[in-house]
mmCIF file of C-alpha atoms (C1' of nucleotides) in Angstrom:
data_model
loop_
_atom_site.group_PDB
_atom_site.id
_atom_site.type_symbol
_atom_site.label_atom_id
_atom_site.label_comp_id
_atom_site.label_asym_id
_atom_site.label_seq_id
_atom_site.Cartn_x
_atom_site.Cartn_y
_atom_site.Cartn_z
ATOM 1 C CA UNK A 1 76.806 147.691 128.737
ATOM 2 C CA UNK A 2 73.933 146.289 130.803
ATOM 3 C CA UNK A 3 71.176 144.224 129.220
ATOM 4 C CA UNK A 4 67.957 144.041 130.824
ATOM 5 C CA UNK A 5 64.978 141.335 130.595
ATOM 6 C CA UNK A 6 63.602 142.423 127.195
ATOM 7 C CA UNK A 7 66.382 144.585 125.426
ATOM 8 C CA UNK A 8 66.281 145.732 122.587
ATOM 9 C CA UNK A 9 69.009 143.871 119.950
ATOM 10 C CA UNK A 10 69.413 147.100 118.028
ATOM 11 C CA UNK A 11 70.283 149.253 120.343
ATOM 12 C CA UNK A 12 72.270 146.991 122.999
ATOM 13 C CA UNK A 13 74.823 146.396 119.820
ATOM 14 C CA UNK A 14 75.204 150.179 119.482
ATOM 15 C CA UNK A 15 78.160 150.949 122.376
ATOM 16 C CA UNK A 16 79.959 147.683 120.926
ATOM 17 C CA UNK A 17 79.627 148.706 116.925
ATOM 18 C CA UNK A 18 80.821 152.193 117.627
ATOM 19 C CA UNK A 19 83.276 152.042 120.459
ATOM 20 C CA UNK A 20 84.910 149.061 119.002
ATOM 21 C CA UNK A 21 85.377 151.458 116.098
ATOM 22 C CA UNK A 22 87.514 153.788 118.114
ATOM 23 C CA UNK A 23 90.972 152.196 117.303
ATOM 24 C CA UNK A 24 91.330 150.299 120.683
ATOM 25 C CA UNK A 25 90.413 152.992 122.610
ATOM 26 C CA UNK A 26 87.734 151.435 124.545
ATOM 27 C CA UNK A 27 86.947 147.898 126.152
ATOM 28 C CA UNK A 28 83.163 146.951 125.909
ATOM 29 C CA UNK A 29 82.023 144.470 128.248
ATOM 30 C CA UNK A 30 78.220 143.583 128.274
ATOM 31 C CA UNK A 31 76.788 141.948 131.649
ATOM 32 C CA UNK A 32 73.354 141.269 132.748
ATOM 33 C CA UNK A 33 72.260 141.528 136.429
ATOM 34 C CA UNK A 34 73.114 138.214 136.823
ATOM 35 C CA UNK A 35 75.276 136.720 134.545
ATOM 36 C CA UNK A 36 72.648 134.684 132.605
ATOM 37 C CA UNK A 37 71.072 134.792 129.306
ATOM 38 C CA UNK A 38 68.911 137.620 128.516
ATOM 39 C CA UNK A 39 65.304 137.646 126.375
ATOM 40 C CA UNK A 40 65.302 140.314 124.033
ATOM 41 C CA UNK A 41 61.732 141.819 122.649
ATOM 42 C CA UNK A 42 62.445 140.224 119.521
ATOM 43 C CA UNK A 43 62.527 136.557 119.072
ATOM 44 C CA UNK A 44 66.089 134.998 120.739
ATOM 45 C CA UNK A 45 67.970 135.390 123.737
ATOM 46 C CA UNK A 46 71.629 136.374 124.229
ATOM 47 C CA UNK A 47 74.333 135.282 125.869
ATOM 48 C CA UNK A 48 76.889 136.996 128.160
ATOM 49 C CA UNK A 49 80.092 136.475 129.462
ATOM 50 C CA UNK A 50 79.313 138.465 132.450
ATOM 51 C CA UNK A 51 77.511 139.412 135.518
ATOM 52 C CA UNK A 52 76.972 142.649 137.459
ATOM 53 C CA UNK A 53 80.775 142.010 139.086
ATOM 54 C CA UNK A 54 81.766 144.042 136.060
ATOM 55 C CA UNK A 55 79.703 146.991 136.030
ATOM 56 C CA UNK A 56 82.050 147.704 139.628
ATOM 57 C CA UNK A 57 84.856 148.221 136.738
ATOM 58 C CA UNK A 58 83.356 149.847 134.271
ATOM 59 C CA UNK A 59 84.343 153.818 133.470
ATOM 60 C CA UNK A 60 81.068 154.005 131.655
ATOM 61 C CA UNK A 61 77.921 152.227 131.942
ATOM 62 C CA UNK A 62 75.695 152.373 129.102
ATOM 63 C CA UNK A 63 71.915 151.159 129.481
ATOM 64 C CA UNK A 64 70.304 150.306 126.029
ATOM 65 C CA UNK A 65 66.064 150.269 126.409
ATOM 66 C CA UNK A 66 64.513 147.445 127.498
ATOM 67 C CA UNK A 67 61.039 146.237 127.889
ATOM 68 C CA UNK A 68 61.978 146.462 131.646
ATOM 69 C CA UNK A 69 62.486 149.804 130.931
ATOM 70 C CA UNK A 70 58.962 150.236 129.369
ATOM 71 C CA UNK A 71 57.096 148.715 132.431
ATOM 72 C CA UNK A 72 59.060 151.085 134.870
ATOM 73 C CA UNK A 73 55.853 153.821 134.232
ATOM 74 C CA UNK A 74 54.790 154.548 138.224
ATOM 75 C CA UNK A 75 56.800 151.547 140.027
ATOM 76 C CA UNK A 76 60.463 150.615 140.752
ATOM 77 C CA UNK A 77 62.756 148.689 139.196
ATOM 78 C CA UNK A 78 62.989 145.093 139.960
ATOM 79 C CA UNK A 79 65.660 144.577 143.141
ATOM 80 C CA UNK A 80 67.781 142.427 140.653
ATOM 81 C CA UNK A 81 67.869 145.824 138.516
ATOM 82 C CA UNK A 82 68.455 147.727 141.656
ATOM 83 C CA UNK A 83 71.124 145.747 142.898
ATOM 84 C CA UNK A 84 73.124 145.994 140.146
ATOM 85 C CA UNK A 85 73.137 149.394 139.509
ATOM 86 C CA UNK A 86 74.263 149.729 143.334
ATOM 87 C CA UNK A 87 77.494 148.126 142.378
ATOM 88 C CA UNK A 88 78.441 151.029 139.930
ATOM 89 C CA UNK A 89 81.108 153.208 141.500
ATOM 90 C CA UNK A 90 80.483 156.820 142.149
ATOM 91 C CA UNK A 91 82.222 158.861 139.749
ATOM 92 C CA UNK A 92 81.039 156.570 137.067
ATOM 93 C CA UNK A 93 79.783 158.112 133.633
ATOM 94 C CA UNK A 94 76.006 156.823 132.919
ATOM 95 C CA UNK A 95 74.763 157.144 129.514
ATOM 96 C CA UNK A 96 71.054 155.783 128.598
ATOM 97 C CA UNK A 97 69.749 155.243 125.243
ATOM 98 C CA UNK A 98 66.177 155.437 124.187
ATOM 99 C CA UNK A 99 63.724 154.919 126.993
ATOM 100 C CA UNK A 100 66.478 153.252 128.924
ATOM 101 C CA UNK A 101 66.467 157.264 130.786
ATOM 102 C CA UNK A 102 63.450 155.455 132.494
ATOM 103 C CA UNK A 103 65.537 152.537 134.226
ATOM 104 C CA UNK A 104 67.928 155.613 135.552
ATOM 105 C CA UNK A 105 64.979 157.821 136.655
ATOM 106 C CA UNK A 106 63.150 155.377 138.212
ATOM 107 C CA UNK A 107 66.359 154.609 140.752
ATOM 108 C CA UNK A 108 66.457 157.839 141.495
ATOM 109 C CA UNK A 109 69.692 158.482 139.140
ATOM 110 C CA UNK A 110 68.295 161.587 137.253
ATOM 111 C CA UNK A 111 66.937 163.687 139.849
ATOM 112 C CA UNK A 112 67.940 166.839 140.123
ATOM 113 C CA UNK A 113 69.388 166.725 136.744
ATOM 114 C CA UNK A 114 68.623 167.152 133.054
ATOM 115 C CA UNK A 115 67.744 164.549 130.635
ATOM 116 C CA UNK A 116 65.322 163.189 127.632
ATOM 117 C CA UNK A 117 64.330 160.261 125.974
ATOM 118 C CA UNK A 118 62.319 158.573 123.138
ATOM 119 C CA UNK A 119 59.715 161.989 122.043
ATOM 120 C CA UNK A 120 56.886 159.311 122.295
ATOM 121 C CA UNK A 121 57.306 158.722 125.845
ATOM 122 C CA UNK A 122 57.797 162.225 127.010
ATOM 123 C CA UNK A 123 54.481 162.822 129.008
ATOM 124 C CA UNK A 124 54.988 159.836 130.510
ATOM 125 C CA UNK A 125 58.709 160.909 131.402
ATOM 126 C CA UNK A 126 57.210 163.729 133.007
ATOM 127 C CA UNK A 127 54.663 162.636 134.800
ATOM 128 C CA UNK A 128 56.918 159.905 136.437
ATOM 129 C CA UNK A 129 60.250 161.894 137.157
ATOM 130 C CA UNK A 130 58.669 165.437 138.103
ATOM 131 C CA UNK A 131 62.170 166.331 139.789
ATOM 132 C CA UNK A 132 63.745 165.148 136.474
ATOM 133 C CA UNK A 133 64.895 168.632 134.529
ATOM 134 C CA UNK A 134 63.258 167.096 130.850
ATOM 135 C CA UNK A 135 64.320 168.315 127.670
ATOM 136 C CA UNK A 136 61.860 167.390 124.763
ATOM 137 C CA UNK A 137 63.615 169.251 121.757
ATOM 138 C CA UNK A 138 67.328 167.304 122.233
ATOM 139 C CA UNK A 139 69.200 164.164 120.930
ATOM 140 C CA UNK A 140 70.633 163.705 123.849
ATOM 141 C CA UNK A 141 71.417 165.602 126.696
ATOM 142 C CA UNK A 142 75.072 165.389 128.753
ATOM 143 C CA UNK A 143 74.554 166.155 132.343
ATOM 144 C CA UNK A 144 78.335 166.004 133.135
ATOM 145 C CA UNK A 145 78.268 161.861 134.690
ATOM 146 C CA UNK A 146 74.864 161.170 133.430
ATOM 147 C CA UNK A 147 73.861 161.413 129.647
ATOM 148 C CA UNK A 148 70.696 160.432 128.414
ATOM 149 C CA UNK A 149 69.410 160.300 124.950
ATOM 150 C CA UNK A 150 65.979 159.882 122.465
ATOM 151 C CA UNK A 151 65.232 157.588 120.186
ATOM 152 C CA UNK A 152 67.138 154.549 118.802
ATOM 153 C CA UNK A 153 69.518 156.078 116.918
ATOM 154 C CA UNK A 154 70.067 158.525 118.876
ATOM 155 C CA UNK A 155 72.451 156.436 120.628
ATOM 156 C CA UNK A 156 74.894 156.723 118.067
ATOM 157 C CA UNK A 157 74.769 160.333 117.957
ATOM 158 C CA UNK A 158 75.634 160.157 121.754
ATOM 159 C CA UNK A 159 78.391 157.563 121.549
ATOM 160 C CA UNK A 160 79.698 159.348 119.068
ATOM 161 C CA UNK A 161 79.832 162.647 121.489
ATOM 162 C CA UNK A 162 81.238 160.876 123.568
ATOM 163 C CA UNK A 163 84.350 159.154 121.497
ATOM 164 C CA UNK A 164 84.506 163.131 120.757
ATOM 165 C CA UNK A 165 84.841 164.292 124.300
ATOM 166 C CA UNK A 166 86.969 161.555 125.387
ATOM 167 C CA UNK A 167 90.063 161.629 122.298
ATOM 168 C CA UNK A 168 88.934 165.300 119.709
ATOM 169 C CA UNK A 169 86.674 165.342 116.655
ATOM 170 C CA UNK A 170 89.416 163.504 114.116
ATOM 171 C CA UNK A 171 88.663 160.042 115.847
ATOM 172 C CA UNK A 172 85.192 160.997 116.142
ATOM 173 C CA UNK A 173 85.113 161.556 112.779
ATOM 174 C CA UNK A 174 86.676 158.846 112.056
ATOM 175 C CA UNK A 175 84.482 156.343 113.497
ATOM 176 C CA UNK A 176 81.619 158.135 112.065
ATOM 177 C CA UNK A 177 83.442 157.550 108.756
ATOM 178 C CA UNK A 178 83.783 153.701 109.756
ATOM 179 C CA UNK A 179 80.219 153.162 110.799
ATOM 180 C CA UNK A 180 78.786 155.391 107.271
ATOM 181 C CA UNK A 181 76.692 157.744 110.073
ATOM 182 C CA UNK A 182 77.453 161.622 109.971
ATOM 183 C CA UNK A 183 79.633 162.789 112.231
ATOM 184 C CA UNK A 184 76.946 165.429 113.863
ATOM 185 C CA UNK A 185 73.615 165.846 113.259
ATOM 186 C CA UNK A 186 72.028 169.383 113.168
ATOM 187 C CA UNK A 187 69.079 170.188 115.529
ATOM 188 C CA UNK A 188 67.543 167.876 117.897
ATOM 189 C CA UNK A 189 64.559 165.101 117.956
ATOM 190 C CA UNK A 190 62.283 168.135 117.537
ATOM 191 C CA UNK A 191 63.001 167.651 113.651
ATOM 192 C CA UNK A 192 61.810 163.640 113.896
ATOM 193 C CA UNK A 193 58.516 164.277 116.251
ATOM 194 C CA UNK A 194 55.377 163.669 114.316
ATOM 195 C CA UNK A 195 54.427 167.242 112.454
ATOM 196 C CA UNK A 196 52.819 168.013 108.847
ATOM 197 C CA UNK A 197 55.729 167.618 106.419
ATOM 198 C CA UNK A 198 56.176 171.350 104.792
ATOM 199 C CA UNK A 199 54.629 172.058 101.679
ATOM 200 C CA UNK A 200 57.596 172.246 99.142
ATOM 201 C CA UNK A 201 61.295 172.602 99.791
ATOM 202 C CA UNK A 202 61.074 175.912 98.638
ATOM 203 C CA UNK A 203 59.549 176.913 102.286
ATOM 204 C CA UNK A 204 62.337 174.888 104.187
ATOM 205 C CA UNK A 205 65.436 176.868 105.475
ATOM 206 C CA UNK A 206 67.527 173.956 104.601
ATOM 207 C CA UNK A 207 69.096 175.074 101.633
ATOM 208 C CA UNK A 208 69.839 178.601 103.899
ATOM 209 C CA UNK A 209 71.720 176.169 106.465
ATOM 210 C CA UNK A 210 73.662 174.805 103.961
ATOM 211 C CA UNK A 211 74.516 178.135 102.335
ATOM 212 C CA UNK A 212 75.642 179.657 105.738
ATOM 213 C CA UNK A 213 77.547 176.513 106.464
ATOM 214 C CA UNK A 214 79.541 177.396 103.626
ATOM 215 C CA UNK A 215 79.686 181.487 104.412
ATOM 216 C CA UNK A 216 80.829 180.782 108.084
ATOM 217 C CA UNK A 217 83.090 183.248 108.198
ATOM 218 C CA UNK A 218 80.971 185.878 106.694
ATOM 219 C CA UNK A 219 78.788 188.152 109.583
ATOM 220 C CA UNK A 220 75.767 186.559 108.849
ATOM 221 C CA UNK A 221 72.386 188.202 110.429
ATOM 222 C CA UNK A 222 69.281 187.129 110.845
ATOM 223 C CA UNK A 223 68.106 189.650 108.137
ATOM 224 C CA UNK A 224 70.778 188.186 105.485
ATOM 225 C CA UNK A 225 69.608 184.671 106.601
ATOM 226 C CA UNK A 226 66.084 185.204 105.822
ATOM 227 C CA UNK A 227 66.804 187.206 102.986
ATOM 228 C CA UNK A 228 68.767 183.999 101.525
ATOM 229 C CA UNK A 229 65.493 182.212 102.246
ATOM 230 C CA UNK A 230 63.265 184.226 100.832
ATOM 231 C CA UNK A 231 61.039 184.855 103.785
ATOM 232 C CA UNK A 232 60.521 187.884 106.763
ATOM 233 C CA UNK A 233 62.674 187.594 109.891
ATOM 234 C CA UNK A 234 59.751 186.562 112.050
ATOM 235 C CA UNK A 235 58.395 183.994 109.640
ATOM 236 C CA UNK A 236 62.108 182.346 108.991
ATOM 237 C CA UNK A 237 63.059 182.331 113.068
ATOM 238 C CA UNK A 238 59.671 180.501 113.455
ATOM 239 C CA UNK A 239 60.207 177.898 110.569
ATOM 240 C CA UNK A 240 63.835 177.550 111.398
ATOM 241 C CA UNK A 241 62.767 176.619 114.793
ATOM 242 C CA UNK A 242 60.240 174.179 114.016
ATOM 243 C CA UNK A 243 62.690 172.299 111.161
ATOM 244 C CA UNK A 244 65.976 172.499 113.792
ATOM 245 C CA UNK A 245 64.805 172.608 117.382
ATOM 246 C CA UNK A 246 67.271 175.613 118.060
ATOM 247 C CA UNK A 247 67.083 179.550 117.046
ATOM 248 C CA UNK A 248 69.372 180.548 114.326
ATOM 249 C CA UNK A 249 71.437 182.468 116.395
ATOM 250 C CA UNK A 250 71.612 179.032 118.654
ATOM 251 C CA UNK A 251 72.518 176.847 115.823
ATOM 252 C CA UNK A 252 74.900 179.123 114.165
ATOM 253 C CA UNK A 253 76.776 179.672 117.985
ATOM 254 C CA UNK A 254 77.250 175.538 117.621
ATOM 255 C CA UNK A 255 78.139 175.104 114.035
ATOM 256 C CA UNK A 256 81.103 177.778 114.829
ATOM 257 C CA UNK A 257 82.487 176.348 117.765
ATOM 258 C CA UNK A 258 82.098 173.125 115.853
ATOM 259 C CA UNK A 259 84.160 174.592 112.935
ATOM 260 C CA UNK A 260 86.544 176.398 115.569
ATOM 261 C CA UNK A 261 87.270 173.052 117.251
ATOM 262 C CA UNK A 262 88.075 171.173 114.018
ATOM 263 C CA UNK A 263 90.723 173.732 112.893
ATOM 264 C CA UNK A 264 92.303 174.142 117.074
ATOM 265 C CA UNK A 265 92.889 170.024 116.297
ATOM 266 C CA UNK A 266 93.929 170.127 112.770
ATOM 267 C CA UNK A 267 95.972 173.535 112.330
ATOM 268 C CA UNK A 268 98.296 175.657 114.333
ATOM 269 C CA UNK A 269 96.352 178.677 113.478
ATOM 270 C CA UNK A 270 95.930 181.383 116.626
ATOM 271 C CA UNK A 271 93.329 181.839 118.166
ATOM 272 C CA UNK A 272 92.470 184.853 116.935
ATOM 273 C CA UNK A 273 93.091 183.718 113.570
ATOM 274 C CA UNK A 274 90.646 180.965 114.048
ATOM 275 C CA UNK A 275 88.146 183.276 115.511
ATOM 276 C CA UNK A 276 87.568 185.129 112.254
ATOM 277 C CA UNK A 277 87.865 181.661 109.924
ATOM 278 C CA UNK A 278 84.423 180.495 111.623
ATOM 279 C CA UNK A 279 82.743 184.356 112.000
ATOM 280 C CA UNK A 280 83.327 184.946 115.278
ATOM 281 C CA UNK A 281 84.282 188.963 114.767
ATOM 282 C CA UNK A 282 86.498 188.579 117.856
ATOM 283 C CA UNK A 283 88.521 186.437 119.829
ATOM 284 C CA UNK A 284 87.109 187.365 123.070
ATOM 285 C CA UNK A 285 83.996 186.359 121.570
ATOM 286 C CA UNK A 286 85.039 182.450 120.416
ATOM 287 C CA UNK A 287 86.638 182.375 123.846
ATOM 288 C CA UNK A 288 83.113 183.031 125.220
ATOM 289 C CA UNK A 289 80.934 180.812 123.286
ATOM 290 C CA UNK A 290 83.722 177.774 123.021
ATOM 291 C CA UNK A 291 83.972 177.737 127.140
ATOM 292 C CA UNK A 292 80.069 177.719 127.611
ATOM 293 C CA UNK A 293 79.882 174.976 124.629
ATOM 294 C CA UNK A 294 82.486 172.848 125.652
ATOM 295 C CA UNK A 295 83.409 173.407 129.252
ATOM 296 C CA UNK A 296 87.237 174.746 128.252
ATOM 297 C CA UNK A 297 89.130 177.001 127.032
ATOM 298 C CA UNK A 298 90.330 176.869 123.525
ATOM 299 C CA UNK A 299 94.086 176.565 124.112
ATOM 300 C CA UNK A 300 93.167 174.092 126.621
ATOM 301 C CA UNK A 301 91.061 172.049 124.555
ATOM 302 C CA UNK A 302 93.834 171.783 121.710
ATOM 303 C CA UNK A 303 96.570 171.369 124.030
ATOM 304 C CA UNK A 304 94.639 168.418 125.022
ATOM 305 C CA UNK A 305 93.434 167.345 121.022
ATOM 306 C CA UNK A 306 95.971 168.358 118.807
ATOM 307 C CA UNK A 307 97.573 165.443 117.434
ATOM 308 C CA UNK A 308 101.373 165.985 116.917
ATOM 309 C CA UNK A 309 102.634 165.897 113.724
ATOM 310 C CA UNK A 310 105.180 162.591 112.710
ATOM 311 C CA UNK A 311 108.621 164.109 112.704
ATOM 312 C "C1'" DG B 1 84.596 191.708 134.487
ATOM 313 C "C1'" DG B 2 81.346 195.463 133.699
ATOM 314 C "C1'" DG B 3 78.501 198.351 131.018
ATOM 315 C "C1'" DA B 4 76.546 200.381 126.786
ATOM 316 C "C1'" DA B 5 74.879 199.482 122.289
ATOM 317 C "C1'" DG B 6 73.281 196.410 119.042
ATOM 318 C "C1'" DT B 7 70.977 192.080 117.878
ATOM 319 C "C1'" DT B 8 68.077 188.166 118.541
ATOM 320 C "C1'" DC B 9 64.114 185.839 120.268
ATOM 321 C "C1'" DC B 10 59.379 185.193 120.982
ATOM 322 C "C1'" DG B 11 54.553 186.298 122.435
ATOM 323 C "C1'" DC B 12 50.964 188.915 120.714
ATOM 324 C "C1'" DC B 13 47.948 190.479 117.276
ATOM 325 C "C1'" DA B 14 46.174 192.183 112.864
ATOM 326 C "C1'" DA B 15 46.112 191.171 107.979
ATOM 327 C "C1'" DT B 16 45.800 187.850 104.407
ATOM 328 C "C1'" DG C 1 36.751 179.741 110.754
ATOM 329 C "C1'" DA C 2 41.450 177.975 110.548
ATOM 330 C "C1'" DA C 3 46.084 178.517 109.175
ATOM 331 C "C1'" DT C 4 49.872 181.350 107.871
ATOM 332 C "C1'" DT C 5 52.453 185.519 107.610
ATOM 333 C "C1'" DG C 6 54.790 189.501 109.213
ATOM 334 C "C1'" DG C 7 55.219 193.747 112.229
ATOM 335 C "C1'" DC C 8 55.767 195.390 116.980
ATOM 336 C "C1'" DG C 9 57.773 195.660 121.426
ATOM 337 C "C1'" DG C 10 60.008 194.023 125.531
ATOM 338 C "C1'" DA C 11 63.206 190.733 127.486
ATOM 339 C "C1'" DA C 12 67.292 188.269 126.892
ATOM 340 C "C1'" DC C 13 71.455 187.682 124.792
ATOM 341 C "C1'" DT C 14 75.782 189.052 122.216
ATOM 342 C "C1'" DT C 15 79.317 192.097 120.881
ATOM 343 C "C1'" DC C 16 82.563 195.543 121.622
#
DNA sequence: GGGAAGTTCCGCCAAT
DNA sequence: GAATTGGCGGAACTTC
């Protein structure tokens, strides 16, 4: 973890409170660019143990938001910030929280690529990284090395993905469990951008998610979804959309593969078994939507996940 | 993997 | 006049 001139205490403690959590799994070291103490934007400094030498080590490199990262709006990163980000070795995963997506765009890290940050600096985002692929409506967004996320917590959310990717949802979970955050949160920052707050509950589909949660397996439609909710097709797509930041027929893709990939660690179901627990009326189908979600297939994934049982 | 059939998504627009 | 709702139709996506 790299703190900058400026950083922000909350999230610079984020990587350490929830990878620590991860049962040994992960060493957090946190360096500045040169090895001295570091102003935050609040009222004390920190101290570190370490200098740039060990972001040359590092697997990951996380990059919390800084007030560096604030001025970096149309001009480069000081050299000090430069040099140090030199020293990371290709192949290296970089994560960004918060506006800390600036710090990576302005060196040039994010071009080509996809990636958000904090909903307030968007247009600025933009307008700075025009070659920069932005996504407004996500929490975070993995570009395969280089993962960038929104807002503050948002961090969490993405360190948490990526405890997931690296050892299966059970230590995920149980992290998430540790640090009293859910696990996964629904939707993206589209749900936390300024926007009239709706009328009553009664207009919200949240109760609908909820109920379809719990009728996974079930075929559910968009006509028995908007039934449930009491509203026409078009009307509940639109609201849905606004509340979640993804279609229903996105969201309900993600909470199955979620579902499947939770019972491919936890049981010895088949696959084709597991296809119809989540809704998923075929195998062929999970198959489909579990290799574009997650990247493999799902034998692979549990071969890789699936914690033995004690004999 | 390819293709047909069914479903979803979303812009547009009229009605409320 | 502005905001919301819901139907229509074509494009895109999903299922089989």
């Amino acid at each position: 973890v790299i703190a900058l001139d400026g950083v922000y205490p909350f999230e610079l403690s984020i990587p350490h409170r929830v990878f620590s959590s991860a049962g040994g799994r992960y060493e957090v070291v946190t360096c500045s660019v040169d090895g001295r103490p570091v102003p935050t934007n609040a009222d004390f400094a920190i101290s570190v143990q370490h200098g740039p030498d060990a972001l040359a080590a590092a697997d990951t490199v996380v990059v919390p938001p800084s007030t560096t990262a604030a001025q970096l709006v149309d001009s480069a990163p000081p050299a000090a910030v430069l040099n140090s980000l030199a020293r990371i070795a290709p192949g290296t995963r970089l994560v960004s929280i918060c506006t800390a997506s600036f710090v990576l765009g302005a060196a040039g890290l994010l071009d080509g690529r996809s990636a958000t940050t904090h909903w307030c600096e968007a247009e600025s985002f933009r307008r700075s990284f025009p070659r920069v692929r932005f996504e407004l409506g996500a929490l975070f967004v993995d570009d395969g090395d280089v993962l960038t996320s929104a807002g503050a917590a948002s961090g969490i959310d993405l360190c948490l993905y990526l405890i997931r990717k690296d050892h299966g949802t059970d230590v995920a979970n149980g992290v998430a469990r540790a640090c009293v955050v859910p696990p996964w949160r629904d939707g993206g920052q589209a749900q936390f951008i300024e926007q009239p707050i709706p009328a009553s509950p009664d207009t919200s589909t949240a109760s609908t998610r909820d109920w379809a949660l719990s009728e996974l397996h079930r075929s559910l439609s968009l006509a028995v979804l908007a039934k449930h909710a009491q509203m026409s097709v078009r009307t509940f797509v639109r609201r849905f959309n606004d509340e979640v930041g993804l279609s229903p027929g996105r969201w309900l893709i993600q909470q199955r593969v979620n579902r499947a990939q939770q019972l491919l660690e936890s049981t010895d179901l088949p696959v084709d078994r597991i296809s119809q627990e989540v809704g998923f009326s075929t195998a062929a189908s999970l198959r489909q939507h579990f290799q574009a979600t997650i990247g493999v297939s799902p034998v692979a994934y549990r071969r890789t996940f699936r914690v033995a049982e004690p004999v």
